[in-house]
Coordinates of C-alpha atoms and ligand atoms in Angstrom, one line a residue:
X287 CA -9.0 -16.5 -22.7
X288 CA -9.8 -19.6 -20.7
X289 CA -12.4 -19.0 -17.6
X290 CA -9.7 -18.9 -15.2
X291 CA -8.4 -16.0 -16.7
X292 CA -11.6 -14.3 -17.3
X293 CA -12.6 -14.7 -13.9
X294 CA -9.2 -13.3 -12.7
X295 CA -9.3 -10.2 -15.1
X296 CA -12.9 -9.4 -13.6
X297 CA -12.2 -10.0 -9.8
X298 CA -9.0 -7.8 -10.6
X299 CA -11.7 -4.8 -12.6
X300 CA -14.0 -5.3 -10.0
X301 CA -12.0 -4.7 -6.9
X302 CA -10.8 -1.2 -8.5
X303 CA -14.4 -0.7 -10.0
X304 CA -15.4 -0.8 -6.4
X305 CA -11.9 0.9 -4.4
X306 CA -12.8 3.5 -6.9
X307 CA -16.1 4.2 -5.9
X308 CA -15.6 4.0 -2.4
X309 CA -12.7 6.6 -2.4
X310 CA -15.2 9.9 -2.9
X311 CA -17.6 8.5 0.3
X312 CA -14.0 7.5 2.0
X313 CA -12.8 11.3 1.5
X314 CA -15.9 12.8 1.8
X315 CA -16.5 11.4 5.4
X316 CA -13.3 12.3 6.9
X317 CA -14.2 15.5 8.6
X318 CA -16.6 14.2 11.0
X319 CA -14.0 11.5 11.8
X320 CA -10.5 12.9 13.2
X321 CA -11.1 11.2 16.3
X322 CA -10.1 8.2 18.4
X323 CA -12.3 5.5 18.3
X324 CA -12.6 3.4 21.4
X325 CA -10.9 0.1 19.7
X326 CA -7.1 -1.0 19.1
X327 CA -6.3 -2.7 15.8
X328 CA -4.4 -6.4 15.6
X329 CA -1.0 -3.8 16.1
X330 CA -1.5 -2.5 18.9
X331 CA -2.5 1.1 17.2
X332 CA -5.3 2.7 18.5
X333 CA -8.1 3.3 15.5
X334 CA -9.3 6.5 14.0
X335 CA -13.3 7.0 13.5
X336 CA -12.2 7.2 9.6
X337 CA -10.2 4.0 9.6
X338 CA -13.8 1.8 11.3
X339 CA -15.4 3.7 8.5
X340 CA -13.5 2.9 5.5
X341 CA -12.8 -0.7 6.4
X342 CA -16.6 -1.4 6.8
X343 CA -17.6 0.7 3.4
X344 CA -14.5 -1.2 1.8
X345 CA -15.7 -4.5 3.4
X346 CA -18.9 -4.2 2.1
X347 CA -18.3 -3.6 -1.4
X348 CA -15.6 -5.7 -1.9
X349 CA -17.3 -8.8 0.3
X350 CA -20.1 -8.6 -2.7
X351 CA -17.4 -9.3 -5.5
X352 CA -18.1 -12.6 -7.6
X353 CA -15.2 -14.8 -7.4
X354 CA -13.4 -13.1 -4.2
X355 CA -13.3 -15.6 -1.0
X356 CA -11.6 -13.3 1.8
X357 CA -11.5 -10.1 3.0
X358 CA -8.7 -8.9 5.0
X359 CA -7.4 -5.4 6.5
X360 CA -5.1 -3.8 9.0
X361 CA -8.1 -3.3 11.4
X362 CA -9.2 -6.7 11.6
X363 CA -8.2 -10.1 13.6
X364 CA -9.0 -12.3 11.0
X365 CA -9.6 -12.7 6.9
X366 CA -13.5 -12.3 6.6
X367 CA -14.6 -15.1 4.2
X368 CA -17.0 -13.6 2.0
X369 CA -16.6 -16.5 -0.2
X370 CA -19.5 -17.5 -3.1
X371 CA -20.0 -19.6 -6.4
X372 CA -18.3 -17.3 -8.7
X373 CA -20.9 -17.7 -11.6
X374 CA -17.6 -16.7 -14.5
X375 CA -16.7 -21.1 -13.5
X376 CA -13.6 -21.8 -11.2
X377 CA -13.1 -21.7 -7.7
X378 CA -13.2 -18.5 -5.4
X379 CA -10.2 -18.3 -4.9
X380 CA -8.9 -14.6 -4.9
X381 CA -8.3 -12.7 -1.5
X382 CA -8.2 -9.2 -1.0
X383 CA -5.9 -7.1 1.5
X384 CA -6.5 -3.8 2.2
X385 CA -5.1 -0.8 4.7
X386 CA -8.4 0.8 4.4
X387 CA -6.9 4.5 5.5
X388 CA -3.0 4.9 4.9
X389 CA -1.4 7.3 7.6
X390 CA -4.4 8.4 9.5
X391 CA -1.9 10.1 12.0
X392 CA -2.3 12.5 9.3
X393 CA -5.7 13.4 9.9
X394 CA -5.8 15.7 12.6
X395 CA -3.0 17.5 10.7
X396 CA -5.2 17.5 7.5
X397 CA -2.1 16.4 5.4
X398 CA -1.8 13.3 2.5
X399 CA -3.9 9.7 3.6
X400 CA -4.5 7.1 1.5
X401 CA -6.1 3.6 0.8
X402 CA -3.9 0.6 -0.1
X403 CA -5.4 -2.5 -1.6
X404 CA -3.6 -5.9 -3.1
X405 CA -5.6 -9.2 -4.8
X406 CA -4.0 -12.0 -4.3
X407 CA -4.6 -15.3 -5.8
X408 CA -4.6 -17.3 -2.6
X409 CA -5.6 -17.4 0.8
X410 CA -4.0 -15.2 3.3
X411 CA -1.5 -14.5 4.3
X412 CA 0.0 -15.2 1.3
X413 CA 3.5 -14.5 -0.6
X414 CA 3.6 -10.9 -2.6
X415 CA 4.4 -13.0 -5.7
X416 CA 0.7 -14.0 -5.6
X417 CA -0.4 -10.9 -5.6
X418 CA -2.4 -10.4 -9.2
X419 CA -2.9 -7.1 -9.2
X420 CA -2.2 -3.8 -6.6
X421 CA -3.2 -0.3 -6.1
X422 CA -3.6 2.5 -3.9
X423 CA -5.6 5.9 -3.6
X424 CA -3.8 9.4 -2.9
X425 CA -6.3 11.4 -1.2
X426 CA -4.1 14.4 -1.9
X427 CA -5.4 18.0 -3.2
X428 CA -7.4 15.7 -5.9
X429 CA -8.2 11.9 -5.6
X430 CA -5.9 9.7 -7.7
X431 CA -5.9 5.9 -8.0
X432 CA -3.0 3.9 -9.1
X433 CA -3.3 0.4 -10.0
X434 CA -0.5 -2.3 -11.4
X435 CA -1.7 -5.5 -12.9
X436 CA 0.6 -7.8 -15.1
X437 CA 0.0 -5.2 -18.0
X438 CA 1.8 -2.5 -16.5
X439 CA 0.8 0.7 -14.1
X440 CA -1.6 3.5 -14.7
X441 CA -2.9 6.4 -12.8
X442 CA -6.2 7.5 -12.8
X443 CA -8.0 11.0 -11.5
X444 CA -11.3 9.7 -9.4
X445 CA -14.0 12.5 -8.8
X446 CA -17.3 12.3 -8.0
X447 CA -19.8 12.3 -11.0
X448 CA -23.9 13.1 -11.5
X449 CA -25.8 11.7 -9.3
X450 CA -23.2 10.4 -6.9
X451 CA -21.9 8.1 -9.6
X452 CA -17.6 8.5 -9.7
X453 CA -15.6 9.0 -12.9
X454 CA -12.4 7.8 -13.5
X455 CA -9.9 9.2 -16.2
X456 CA -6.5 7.6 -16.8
X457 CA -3.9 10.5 -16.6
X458 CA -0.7 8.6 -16.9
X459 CA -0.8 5.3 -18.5
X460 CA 2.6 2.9 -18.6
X461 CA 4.5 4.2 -15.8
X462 CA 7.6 3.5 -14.9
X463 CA 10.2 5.4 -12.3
X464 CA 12.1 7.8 -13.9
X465 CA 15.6 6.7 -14.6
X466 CA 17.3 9.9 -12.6
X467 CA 16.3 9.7 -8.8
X468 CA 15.0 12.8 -7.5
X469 CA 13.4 12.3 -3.5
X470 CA 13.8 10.2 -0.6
X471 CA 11.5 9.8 2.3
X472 CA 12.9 7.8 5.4
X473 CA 10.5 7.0 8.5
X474 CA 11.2 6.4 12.0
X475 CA 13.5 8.5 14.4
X476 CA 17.7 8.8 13.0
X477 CA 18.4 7.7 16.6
X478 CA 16.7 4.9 16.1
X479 CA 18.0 3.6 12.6
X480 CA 20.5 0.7 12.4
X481 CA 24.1 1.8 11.9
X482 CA 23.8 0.4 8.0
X483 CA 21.0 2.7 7.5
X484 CA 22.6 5.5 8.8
X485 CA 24.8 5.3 6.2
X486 CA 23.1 4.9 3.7
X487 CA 20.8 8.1 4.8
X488 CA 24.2 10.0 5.3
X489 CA 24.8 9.3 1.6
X490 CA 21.7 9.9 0.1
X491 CA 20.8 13.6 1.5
X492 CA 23.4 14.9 -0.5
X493 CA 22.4 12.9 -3.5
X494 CA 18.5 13.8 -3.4
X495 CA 15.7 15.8 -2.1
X496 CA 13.9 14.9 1.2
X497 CA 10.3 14.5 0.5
X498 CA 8.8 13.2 3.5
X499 CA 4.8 13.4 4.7
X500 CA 4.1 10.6 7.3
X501 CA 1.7 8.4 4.7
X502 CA 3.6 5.9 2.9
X503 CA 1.4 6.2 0.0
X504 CA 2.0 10.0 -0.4
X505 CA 5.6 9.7 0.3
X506 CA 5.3 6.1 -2.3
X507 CA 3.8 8.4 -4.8
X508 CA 6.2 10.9 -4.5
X509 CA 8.7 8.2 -5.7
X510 CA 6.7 6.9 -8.7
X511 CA 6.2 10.6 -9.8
X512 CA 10.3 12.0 -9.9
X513 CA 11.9 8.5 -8.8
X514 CA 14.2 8.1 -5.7
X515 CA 13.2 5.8 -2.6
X516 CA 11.2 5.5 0.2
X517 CA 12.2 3.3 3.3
X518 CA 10.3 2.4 6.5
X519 CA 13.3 1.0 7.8
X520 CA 14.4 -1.9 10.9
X521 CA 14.4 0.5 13.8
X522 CA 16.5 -0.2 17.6
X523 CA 12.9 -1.3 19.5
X524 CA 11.7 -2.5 15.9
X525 CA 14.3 -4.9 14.0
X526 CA 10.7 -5.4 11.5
X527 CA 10.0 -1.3 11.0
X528 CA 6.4 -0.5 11.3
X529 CA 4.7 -1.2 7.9
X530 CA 2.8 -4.6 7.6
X531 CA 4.0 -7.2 4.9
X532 CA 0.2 -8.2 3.6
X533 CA -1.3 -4.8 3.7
X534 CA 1.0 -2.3 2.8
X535 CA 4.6 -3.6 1.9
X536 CA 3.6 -6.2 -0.5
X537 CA 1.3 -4.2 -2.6
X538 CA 3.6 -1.4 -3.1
X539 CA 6.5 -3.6 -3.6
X540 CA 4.2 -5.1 -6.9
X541 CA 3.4 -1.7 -7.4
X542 CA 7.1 -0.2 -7.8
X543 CA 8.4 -3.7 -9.3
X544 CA 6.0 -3.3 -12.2
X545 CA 6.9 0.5 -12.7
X546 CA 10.4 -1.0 -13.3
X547 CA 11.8 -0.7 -9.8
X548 CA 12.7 -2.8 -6.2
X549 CA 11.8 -3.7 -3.2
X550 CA 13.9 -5.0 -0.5
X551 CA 13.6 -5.5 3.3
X552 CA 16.7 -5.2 3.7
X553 CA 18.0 -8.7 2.4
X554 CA 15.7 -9.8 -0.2
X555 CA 13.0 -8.8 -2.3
X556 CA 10.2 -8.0 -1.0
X557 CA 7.7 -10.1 -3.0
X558 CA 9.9 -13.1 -1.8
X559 CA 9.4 -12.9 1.8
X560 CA 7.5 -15.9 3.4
X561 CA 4.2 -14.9 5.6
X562 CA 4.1 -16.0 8.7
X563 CA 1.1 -14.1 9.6
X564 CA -1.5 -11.7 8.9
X565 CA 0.1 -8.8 10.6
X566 CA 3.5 -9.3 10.5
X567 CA 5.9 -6.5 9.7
X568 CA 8.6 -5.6 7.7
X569 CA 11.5 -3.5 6.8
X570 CA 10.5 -1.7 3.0
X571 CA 12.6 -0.1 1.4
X572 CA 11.3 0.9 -2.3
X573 CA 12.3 2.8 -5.3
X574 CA 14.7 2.9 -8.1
X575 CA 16.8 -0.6 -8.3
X576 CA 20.0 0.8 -8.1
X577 CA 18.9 2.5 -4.8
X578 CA 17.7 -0.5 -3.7
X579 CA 20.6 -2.2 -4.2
X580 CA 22.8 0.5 -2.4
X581 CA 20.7 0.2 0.5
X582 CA 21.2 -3.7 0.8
X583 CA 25.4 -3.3 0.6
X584 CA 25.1 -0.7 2.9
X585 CA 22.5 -2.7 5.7
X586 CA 24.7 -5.7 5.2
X587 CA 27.9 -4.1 6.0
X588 CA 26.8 -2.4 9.1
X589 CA 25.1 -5.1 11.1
Ligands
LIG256 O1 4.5 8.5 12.0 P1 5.7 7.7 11.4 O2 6.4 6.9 12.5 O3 6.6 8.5 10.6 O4 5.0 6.6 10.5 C1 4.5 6.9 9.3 C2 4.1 5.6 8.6 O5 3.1 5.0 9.4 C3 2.0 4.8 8.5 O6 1.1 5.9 8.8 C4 1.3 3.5 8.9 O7 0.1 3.3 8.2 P2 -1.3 3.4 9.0 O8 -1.7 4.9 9.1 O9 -2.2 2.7 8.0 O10 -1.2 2.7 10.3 C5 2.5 4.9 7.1 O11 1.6 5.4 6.2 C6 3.7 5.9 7.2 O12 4.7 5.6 6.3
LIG257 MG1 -0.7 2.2 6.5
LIG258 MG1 -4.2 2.2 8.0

C-alpha cells in the first residue's frame, strides 16, 4: 500500500470510528432538545437544539482527525479548516460533509432521524465522484450505521458499551439492493410535483408499497433493506427539491451506487453533477437502476 493509500484508508476508518462514537451521545441527548433554537441555517431552515448539538459534538471529533483539512455541515456558512500535518506522509487533503441530524422535523413527532456523513478527497464543494467513502446513522428503534467505501457496503448495530465506550457489530456485510423492488417514498406535496413526476408516481403506487417517514435516511434505508426508490423530487416553487447536493444527495447517491443501484436528479447521475456551491440543492431520486431509469424517460417527457 503506498502512504497515500494508507492515509486515505485511515482518514476513511477514522471518520466512522468517530461518527460511531458520537451517534450514542447524539441519540442520547435528543430529549432535552426538541426545540427551536434561535438561529437559521445557510437554507433558510430554522435549527433544532439537537441539530447545534450534533454538529458541534460531530465538529469536534472529526476536526481532531489526522489527515482531514475541512469540516463542513448543513448548519454552517462555511467549510471549517481543521487542517494539520497528517503524520501517515501526504497532504491533508480529505474533507468531510456532514448533515449532522437528518429530518429533525421528526423530532417533536419522536419518529426515524439520522446522521449523514461523506469524505471526499478534495476541497469543498466538490463532485460526488470524489467522495471516498459515505455513510449514515438510522437512529431508528436501535442505532445502525451504514458505510460504503470502494470495497462495498456494510451495516453495522452501534450501542453503547462499558464505561461509555460504543461497540459496533457488522450485521449485514456486502449489500446490495434487492433485485425485486418492494417500497417507494416520494417527498414534497402531489400538487406540487412536475407533470413528469406525476406520472411516474401514478405508475409506481400500483407497482410498490408506499413507505414514507419524512427523514430521507429512514425512507433511504427503507430502500437498501427490500429495494424500490426514494425521490425528493423538482417541486413548482422548487425546480432543485429540498435535499442539499454536498450533504445529503451525494453521499447517498455513493451509498446506493455501491449497493448496485442509481442516482439521478432527474437528468444525470447524481455523482456527476458539478457544485456550484456549498448549499446547493438538488432533485434525488435513488434506488434500483431500472427505477431510476424509468423516472428519467418519464421527467424528460413531461417537461
Ligand atoms: O417534510 P418534507 O417536506 O417531507 O421533507 C422531508 C425531507 O427533508 C429532510 O428532513 C431534510 O433534512 P434535514 O432534516 O436535515 O433538514 C429529509 O430528511 C427529508 O427527506
Ligand atoms: Mg437532511
Ligand atoms: Mg439536517
Amino acid at each position: 500500500m503506498s502512504g497515500s493509500d494508507r492515509l486515505e484508508a485511515s482518514v476513511i476508518e477514522s471518520v466512522f470510528d468517530a461518527v460511531a462514537e458520537t451517534a450514542p451521545e447524539i441519540r442520547a441527548a435528543l430529549p432535552g432538545r426538541r426545540v427551536e433554537s434561535d438561529r437559521e441555517n445557510p437554507s433558510g431552515e430554522t435549527v433544532m437544539a439537537a441539530d447545534v448539538h450534533a454538529d458541534e459534538l460531530l465538529e469536534e471529533r472529526i476536526g481532531l482527525i489526522d489527515g482531514v483539512s475541512g469540516y463542513a455541515s448543513e448548519e454552517r456558512e462555511t467549510v471549517v479548516d481543521v487542517g494539520s500535518e497528517p503524520k501517515l506522509g501526504s497532504e491533508s487533503r480529505y474533507a468531510v460533509a456532514v448533515d449532522p441530524l437528518d429530518g429533525s422535523s421528526n423530532l417533536r413527532s419522536n419518529n426515524a432521524m439520522g446522521t449523514v456523513v461523506g469524505v471526499y478527497d478534495g476541497s469543498l464543494p466538490a463532485r460526488g465522484r470524489d467522495l471516498v467513502a459515505a455513510g449514515y446513522v438510522l437512529y431508528g428503534p436501535i442505532t445502525t450505521m451504514v458505510v460504503a467505501t470502494a470495497d462495498g457496503v456494510r451495516e453495522e448495530v452501534v450501542t453503547r458499551g462499558g464505561d461509555e465506550g460504543v461497540e459496533r457489530s457488522v450485521v449485514r456485510e456486502s449489500i446490495s439492493l434487492p433485485s425485486d423492488p418492494v417500497v417507494y417514498g416520494f417527498g414534497g406535496r402531489v400538487p406540487d410535483w412536475t407533470d413528469g413526476f406525476r406520472v411516474f408516481a401514478r405508475e409506481i403506487e400500483s407497482e410498490l408499497k408506499l413507505r414514507y417517514g419524512g427523514a430521507m435516511v429512514g425512507d433511504v434505508n427503507q430502500v437498501l433493506t427490500y429495494g424500490g426508490i426514494f425521490a425528493y423530487p423538482a417541486l413548482a416553487d422548487a425546480p432543485n427539491g429540498k435535499l442539499r447536493l454536498q450533504f445529503e444527495a451525494n453521499p447517498i447517491a455513493f451509498i446506493i451506487e455501491r449497493a448496485g443501484g442509481a442516482a439521478s436528479d432527474g437528468t444525470e447521475a447524481i455523482l456527476d453533477v458539478d457544485p456550484e456551491e456549498l448549499h446547493q440543492r438538488v432533485p434525488l431520486h435513488v434506488g434500483n437502476e431500472q427505477l431510476v431509469d424509468r423516472l428519467e424517460a418519464a421527467v424528460e417527457s413531461g417537461q
